[in-house]
mmCIF file of N, CA and C in Angstrom:
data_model
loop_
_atom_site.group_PDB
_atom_site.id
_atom_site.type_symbol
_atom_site.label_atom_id
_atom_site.label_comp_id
_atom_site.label_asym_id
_atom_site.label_seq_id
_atom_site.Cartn_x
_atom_site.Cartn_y
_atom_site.Cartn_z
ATOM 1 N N UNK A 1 0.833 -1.188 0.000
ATOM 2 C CA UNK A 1 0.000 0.000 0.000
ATOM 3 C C UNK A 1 0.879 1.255 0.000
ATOM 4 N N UNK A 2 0.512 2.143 -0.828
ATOM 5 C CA UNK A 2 0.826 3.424 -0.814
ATOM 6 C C UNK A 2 0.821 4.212 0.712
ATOM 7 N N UNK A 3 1.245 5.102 1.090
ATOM 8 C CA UNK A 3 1.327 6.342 2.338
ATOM 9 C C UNK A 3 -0.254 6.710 2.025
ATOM 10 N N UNK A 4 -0.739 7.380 0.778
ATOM 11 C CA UNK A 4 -2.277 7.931 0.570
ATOM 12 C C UNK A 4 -3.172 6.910 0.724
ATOM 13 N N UNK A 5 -2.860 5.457 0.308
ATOM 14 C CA UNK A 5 -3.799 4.311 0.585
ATOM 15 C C UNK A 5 -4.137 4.429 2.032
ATOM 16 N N UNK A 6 -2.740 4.079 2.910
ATOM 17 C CA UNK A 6 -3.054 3.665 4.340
ATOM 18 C C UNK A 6 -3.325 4.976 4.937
ATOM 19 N N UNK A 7 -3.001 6.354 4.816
ATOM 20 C CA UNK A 7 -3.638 7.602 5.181
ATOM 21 C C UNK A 7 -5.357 6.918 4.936
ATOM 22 N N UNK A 8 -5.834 6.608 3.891
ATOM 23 C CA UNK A 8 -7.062 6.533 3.229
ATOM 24 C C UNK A 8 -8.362 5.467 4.026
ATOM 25 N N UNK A 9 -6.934 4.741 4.320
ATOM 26 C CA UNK A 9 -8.113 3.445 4.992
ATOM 27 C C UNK A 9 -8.060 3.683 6.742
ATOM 28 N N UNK A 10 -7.725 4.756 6.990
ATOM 29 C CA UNK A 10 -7.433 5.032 8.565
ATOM 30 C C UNK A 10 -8.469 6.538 8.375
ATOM 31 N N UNK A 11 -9.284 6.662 7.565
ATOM 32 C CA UNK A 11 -10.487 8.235 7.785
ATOM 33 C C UNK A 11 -11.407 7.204 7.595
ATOM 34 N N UNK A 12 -12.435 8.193 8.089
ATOM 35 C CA UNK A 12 -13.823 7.340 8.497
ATOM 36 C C UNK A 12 -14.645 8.978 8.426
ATOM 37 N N UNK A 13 -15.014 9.404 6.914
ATOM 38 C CA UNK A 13 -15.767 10.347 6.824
ATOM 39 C C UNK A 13 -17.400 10.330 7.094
ATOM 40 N N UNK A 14 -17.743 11.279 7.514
ATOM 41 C CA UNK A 14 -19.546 11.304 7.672
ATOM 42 C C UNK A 14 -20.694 11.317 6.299
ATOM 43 N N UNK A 15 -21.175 10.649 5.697
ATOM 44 C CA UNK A 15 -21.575 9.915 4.339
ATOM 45 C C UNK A 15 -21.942 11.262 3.699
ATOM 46 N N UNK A 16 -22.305 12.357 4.562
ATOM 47 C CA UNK A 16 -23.003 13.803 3.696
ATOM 48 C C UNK A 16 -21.812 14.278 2.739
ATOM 49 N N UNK A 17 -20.553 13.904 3.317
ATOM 50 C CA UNK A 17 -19.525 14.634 3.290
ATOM 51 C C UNK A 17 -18.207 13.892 2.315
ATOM 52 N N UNK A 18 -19.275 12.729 2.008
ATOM 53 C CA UNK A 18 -18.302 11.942 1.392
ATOM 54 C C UNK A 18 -18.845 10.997 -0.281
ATOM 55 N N UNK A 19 -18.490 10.893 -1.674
ATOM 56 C CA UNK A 19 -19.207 10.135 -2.548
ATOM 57 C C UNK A 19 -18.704 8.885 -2.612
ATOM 58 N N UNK A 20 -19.536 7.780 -3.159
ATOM 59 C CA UNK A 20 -18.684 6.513 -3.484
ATOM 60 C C UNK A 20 -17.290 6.921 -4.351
ATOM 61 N N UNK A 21 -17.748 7.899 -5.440
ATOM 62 C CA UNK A 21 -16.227 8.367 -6.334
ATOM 63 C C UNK A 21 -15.147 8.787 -5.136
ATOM 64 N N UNK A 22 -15.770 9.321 -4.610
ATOM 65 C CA UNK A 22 -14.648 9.921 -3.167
ATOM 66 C C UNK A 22 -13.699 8.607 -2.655
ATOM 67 N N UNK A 23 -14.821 7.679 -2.411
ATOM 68 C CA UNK A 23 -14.101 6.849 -1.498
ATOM 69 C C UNK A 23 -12.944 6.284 -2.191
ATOM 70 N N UNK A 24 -13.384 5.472 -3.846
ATOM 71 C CA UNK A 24 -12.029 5.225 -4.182
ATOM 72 C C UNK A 24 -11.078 5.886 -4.452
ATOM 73 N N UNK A 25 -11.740 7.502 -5.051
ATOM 74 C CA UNK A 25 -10.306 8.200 -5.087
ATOM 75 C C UNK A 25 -9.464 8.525 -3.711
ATOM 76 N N UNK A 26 -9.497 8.549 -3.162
ATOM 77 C CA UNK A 26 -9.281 8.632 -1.878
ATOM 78 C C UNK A 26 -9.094 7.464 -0.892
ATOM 79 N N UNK A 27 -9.405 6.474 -1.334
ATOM 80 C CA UNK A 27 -9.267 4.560 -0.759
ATOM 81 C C UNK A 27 -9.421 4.769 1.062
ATOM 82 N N UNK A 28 -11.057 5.952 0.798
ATOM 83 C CA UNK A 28 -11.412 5.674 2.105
ATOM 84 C C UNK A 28 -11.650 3.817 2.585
ATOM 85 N N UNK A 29 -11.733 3.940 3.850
ATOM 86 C CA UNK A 29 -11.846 3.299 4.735
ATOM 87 C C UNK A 29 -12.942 3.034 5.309
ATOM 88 N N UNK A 30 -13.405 3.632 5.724
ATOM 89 C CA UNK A 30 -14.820 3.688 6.200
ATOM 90 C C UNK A 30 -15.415 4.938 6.634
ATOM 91 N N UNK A 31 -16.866 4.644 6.007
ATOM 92 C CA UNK A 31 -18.036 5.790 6.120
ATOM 93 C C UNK A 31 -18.977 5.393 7.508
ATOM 94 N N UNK A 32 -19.331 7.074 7.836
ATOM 95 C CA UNK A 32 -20.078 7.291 8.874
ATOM 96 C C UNK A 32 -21.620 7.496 8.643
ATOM 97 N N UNK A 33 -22.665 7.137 9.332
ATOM 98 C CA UNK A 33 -23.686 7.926 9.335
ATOM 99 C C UNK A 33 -24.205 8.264 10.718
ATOM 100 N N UNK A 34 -23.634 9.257 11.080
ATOM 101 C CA UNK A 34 -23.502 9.808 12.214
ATOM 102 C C UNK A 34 -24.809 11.125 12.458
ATOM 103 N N UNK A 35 -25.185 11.109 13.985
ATOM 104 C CA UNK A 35 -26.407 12.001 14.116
ATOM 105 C C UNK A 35 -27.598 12.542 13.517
ATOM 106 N N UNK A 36 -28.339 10.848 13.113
ATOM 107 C CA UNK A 36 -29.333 11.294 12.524
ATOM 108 C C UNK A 36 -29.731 11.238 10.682
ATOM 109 N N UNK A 37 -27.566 10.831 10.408
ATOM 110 C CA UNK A 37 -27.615 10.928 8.671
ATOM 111 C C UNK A 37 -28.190 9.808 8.153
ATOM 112 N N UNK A 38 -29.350 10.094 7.402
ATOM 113 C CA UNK A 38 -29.840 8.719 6.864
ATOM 114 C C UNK A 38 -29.986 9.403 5.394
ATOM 115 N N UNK A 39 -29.704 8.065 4.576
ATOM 116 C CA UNK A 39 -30.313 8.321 3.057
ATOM 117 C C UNK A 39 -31.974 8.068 2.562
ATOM 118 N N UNK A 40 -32.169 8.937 1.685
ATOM 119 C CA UNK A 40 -33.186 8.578 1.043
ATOM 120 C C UNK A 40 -34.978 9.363 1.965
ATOM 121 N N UNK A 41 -35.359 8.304 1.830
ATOM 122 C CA UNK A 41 -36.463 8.406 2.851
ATOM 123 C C UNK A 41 -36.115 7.470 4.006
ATOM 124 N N UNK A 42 -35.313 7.098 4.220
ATOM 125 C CA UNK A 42 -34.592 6.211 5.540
ATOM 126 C C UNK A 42 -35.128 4.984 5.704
ATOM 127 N N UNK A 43 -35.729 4.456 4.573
ATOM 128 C CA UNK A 43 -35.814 3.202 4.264
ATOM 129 C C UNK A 43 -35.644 2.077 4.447
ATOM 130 N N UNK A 44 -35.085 0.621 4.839
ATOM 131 C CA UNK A 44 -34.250 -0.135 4.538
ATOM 132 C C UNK A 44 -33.666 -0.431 2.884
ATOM 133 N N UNK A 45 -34.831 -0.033 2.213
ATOM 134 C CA UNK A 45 -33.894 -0.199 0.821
ATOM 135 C C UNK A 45 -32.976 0.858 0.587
ATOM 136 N N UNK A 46 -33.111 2.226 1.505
ATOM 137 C CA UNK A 46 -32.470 3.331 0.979
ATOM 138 C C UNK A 46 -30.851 3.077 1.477
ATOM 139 N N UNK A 47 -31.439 2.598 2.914
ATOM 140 C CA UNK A 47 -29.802 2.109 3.545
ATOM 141 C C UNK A 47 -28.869 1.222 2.610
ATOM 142 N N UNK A 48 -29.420 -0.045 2.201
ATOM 143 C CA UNK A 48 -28.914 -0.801 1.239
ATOM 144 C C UNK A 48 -28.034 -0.856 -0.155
ATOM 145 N N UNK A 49 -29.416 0.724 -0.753
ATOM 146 C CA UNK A 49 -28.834 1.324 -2.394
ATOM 147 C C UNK A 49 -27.239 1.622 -1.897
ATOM 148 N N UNK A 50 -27.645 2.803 -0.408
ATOM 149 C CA UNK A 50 -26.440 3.449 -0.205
ATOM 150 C C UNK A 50 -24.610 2.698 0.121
ATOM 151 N N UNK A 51 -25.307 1.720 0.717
ATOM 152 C CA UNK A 51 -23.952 1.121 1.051
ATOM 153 C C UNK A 51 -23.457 0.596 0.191
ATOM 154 N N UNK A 52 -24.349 -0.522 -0.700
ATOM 155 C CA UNK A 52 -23.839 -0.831 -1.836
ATOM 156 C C UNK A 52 -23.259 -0.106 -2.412
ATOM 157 N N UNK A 53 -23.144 0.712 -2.615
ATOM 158 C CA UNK A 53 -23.093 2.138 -3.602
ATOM 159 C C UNK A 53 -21.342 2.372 -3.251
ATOM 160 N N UNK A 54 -21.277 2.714 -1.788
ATOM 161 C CA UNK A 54 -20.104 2.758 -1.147
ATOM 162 C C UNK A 54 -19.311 1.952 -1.128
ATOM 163 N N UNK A 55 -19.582 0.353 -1.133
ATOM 164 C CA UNK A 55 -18.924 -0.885 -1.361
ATOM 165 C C UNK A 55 -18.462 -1.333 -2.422
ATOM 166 N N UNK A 56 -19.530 -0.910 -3.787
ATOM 167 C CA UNK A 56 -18.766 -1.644 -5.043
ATOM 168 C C UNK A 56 -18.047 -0.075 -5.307
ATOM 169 N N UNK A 57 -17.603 1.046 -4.971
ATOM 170 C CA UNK A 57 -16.401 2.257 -4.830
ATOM 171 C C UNK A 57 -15.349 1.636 -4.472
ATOM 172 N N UNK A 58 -15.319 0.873 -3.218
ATOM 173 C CA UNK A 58 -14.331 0.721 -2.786
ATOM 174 C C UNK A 58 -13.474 -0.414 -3.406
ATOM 175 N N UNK A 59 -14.236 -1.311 -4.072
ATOM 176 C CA UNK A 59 -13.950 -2.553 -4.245
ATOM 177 C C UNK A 59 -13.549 -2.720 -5.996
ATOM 178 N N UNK A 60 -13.489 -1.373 -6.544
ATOM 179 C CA UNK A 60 -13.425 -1.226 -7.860
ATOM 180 C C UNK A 60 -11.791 -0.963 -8.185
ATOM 181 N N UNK A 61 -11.331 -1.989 -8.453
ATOM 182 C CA UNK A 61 -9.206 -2.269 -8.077
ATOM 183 C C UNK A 61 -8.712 -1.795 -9.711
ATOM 184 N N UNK A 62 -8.112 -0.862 -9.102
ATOM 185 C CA UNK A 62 -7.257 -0.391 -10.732
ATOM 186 C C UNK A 62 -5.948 -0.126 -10.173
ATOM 187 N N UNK A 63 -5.056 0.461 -11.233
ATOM 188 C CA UNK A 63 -3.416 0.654 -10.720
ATOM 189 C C UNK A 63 -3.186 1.300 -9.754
ATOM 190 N N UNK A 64 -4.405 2.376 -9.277
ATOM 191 C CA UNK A 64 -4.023 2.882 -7.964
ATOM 192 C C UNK A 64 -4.663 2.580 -7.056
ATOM 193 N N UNK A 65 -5.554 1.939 -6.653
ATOM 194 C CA UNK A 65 -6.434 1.368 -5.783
ATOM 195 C C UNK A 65 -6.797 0.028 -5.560
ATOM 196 N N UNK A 66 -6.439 -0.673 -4.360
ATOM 197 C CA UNK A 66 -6.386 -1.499 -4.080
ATOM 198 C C UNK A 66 -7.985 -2.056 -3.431
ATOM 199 N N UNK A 67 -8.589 -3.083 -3.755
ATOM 200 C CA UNK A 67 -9.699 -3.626 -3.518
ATOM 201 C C UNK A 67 -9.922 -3.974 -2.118
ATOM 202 N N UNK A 68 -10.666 -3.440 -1.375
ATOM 203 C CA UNK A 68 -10.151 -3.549 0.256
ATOM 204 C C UNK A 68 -12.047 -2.965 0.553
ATOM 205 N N UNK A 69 -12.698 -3.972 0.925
ATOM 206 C CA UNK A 69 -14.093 -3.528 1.150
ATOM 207 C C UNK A 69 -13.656 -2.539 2.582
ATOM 208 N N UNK A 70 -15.243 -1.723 2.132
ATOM 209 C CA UNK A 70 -15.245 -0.298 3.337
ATOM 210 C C UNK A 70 -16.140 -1.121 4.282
ATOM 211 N N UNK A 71 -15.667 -0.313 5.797
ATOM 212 C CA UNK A 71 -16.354 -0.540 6.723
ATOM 213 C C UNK A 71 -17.575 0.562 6.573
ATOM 214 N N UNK A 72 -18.493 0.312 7.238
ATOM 215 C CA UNK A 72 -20.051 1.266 6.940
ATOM 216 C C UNK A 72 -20.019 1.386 8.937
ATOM 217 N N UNK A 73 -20.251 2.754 9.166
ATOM 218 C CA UNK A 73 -20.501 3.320 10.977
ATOM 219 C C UNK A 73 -21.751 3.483 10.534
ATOM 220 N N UNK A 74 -22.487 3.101 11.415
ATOM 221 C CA UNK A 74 -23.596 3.696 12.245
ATOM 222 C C UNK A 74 -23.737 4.428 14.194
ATOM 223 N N UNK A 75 -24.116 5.384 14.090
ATOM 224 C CA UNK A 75 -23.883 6.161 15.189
ATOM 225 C C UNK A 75 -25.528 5.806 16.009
ATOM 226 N N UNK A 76 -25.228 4.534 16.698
ATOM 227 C CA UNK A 76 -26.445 4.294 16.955
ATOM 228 C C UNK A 76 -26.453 3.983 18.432
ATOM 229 N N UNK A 77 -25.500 5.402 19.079
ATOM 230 C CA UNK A 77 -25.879 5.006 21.010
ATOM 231 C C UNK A 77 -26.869 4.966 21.565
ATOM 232 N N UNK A 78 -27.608 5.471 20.559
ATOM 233 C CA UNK A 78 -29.397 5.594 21.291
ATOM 234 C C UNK A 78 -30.051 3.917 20.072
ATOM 235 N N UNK A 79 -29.592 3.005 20.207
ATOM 236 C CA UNK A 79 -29.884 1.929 19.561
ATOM 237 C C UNK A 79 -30.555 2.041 17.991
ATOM 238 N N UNK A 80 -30.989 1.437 17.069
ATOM 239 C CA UNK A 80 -31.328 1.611 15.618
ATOM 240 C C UNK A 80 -32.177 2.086 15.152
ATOM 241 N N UNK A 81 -32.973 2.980 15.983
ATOM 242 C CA UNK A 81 -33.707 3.467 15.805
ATOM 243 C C UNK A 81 -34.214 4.610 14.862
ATOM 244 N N UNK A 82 -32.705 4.658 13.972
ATOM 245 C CA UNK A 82 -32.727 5.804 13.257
ATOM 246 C C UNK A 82 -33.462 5.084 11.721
ATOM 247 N N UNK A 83 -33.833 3.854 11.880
ATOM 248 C CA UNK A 83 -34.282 3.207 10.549
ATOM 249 C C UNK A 83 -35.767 3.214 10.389
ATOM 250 N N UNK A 84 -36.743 4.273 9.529
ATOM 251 C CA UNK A 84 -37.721 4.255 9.732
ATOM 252 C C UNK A 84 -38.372 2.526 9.852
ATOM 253 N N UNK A 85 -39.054 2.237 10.874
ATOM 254 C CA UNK A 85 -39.994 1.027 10.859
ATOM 255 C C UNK A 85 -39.413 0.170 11.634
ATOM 256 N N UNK A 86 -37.834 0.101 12.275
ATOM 257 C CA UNK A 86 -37.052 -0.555 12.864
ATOM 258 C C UNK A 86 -37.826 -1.217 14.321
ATOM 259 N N UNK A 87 -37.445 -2.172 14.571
ATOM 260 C CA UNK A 87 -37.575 -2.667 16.238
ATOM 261 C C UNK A 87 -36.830 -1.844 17.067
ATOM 262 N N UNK A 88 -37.267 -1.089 17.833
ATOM 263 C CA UNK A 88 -36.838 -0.512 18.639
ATOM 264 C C UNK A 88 -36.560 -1.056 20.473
ATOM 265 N N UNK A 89 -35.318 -1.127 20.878
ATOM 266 C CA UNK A 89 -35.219 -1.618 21.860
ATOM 267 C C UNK A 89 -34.205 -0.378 22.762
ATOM 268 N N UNK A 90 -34.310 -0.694 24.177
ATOM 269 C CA UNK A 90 -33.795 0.121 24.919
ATOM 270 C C UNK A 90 -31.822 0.742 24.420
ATOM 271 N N UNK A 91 -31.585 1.887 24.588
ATOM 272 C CA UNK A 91 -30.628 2.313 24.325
ATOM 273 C C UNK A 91 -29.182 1.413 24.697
ATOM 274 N N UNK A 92 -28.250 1.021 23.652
ATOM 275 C CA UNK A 92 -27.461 0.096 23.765
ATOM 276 C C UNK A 92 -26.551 0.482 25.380
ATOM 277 N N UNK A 93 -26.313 1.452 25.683
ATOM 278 C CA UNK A 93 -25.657 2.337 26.990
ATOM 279 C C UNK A 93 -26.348 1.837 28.112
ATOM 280 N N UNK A 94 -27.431 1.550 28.073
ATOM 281 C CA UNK A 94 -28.739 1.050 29.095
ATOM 282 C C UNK A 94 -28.190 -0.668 28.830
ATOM 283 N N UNK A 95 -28.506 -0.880 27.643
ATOM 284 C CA UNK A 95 -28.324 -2.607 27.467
ATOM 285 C C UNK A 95 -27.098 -3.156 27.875
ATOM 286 N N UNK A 96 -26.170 -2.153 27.997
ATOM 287 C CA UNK A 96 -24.704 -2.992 28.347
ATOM 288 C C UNK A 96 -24.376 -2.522 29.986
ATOM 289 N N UNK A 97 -25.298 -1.523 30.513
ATOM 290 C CA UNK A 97 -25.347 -1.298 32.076
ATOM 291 C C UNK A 97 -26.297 -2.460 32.909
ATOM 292 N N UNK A 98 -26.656 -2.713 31.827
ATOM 293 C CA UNK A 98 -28.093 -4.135 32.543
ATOM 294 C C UNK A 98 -27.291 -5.193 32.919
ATOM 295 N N UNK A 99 -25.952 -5.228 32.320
ATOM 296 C CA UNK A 99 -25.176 -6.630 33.059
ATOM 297 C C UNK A 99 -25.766 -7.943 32.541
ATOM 298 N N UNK A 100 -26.616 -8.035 31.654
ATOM 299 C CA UNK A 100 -27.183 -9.187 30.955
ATOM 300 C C UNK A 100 -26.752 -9.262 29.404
ATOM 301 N N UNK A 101 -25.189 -10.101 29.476
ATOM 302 C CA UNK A 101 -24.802 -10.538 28.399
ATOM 303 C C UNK A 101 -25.744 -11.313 27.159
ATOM 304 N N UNK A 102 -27.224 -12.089 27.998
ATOM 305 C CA UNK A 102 -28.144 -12.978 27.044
ATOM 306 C C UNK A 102 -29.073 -12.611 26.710
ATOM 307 N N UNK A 103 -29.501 -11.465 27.076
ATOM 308 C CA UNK A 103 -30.440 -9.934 26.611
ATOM 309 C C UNK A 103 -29.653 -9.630 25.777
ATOM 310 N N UNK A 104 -28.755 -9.110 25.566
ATOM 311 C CA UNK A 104 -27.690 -8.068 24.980
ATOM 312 C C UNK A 104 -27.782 -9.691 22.946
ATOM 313 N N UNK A 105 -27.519 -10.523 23.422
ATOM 314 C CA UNK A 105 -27.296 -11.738 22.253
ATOM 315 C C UNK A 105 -28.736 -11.532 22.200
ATOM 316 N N UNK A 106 -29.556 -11.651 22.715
ATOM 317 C CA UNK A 106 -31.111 -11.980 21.900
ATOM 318 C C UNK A 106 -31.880 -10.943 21.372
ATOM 319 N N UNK A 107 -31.088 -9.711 21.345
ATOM 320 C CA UNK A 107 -31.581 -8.846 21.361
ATOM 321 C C UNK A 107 -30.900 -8.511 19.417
ATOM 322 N N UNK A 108 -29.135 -9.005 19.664
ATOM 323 C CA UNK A 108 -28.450 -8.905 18.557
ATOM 324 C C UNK A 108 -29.355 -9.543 17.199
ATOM 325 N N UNK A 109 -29.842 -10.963 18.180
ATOM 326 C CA UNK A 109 -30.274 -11.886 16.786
ATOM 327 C C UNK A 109 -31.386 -11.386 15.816
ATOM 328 N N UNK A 110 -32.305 -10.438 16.497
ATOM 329 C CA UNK A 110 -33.679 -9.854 16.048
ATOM 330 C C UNK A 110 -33.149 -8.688 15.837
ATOM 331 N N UNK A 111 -32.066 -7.950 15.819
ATOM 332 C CA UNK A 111 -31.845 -7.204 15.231
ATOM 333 C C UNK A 111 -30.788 -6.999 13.861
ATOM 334 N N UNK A 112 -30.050 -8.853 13.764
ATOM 335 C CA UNK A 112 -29.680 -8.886 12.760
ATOM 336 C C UNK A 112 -30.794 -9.008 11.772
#
């Protein structure tokens, strides 16, 4: 890897602020959707178009860019709730103060 590659895969920009063209020119690393940023009408298909979108960027390998899938943030301390229609469960900060590691897993599975 290049100095600009590994500069590239160590930023983690906020998605308003960033295009799939961005990411490979730039061989971001991973995108944010931080406070609230959702695409589209906040969909689940809108989430989906978007990442995809961000993933086959990253994954598009030419002489200067190396094929290295992006990580995708979600800023979700107040739990997933930012997905219109989502299951909503108590705030992950709350779920990991509850001391119940098998809440915390059954909670993961219905929300994968």
């Amino acid at each position: 890897m290049t100095l600009d590659q590994k500069i590239g895969q160590m930023t983690q920009p906020e998605r308003m602020h960033v295009s799939p063209a961005e990411v490979k020119r730039y061989h971001i690393g991973s995108v944010l959707s931080g406070a609230g940023s959702c695409p589209g009408e906040n969909r689940p298909a809108d989430w989906v178009a978007m990442t995809d979108a961000y993933r086959a960027a990253s994954m598009e390998e030419d002489e200067d860019h190396l094929a290295i899938p992006i990580l995708y943030g979600v800023d979700a301390v107040h739990g997933n709730a930012n997905v219109l229609g989502a299951t909503v469960f108590p705030h992950n900060i709350g779920l990991g103060a509850a001391g119940d590691p098998e809440l915390v897993e059954r909670i993961g599975r219905v929300t994968a």
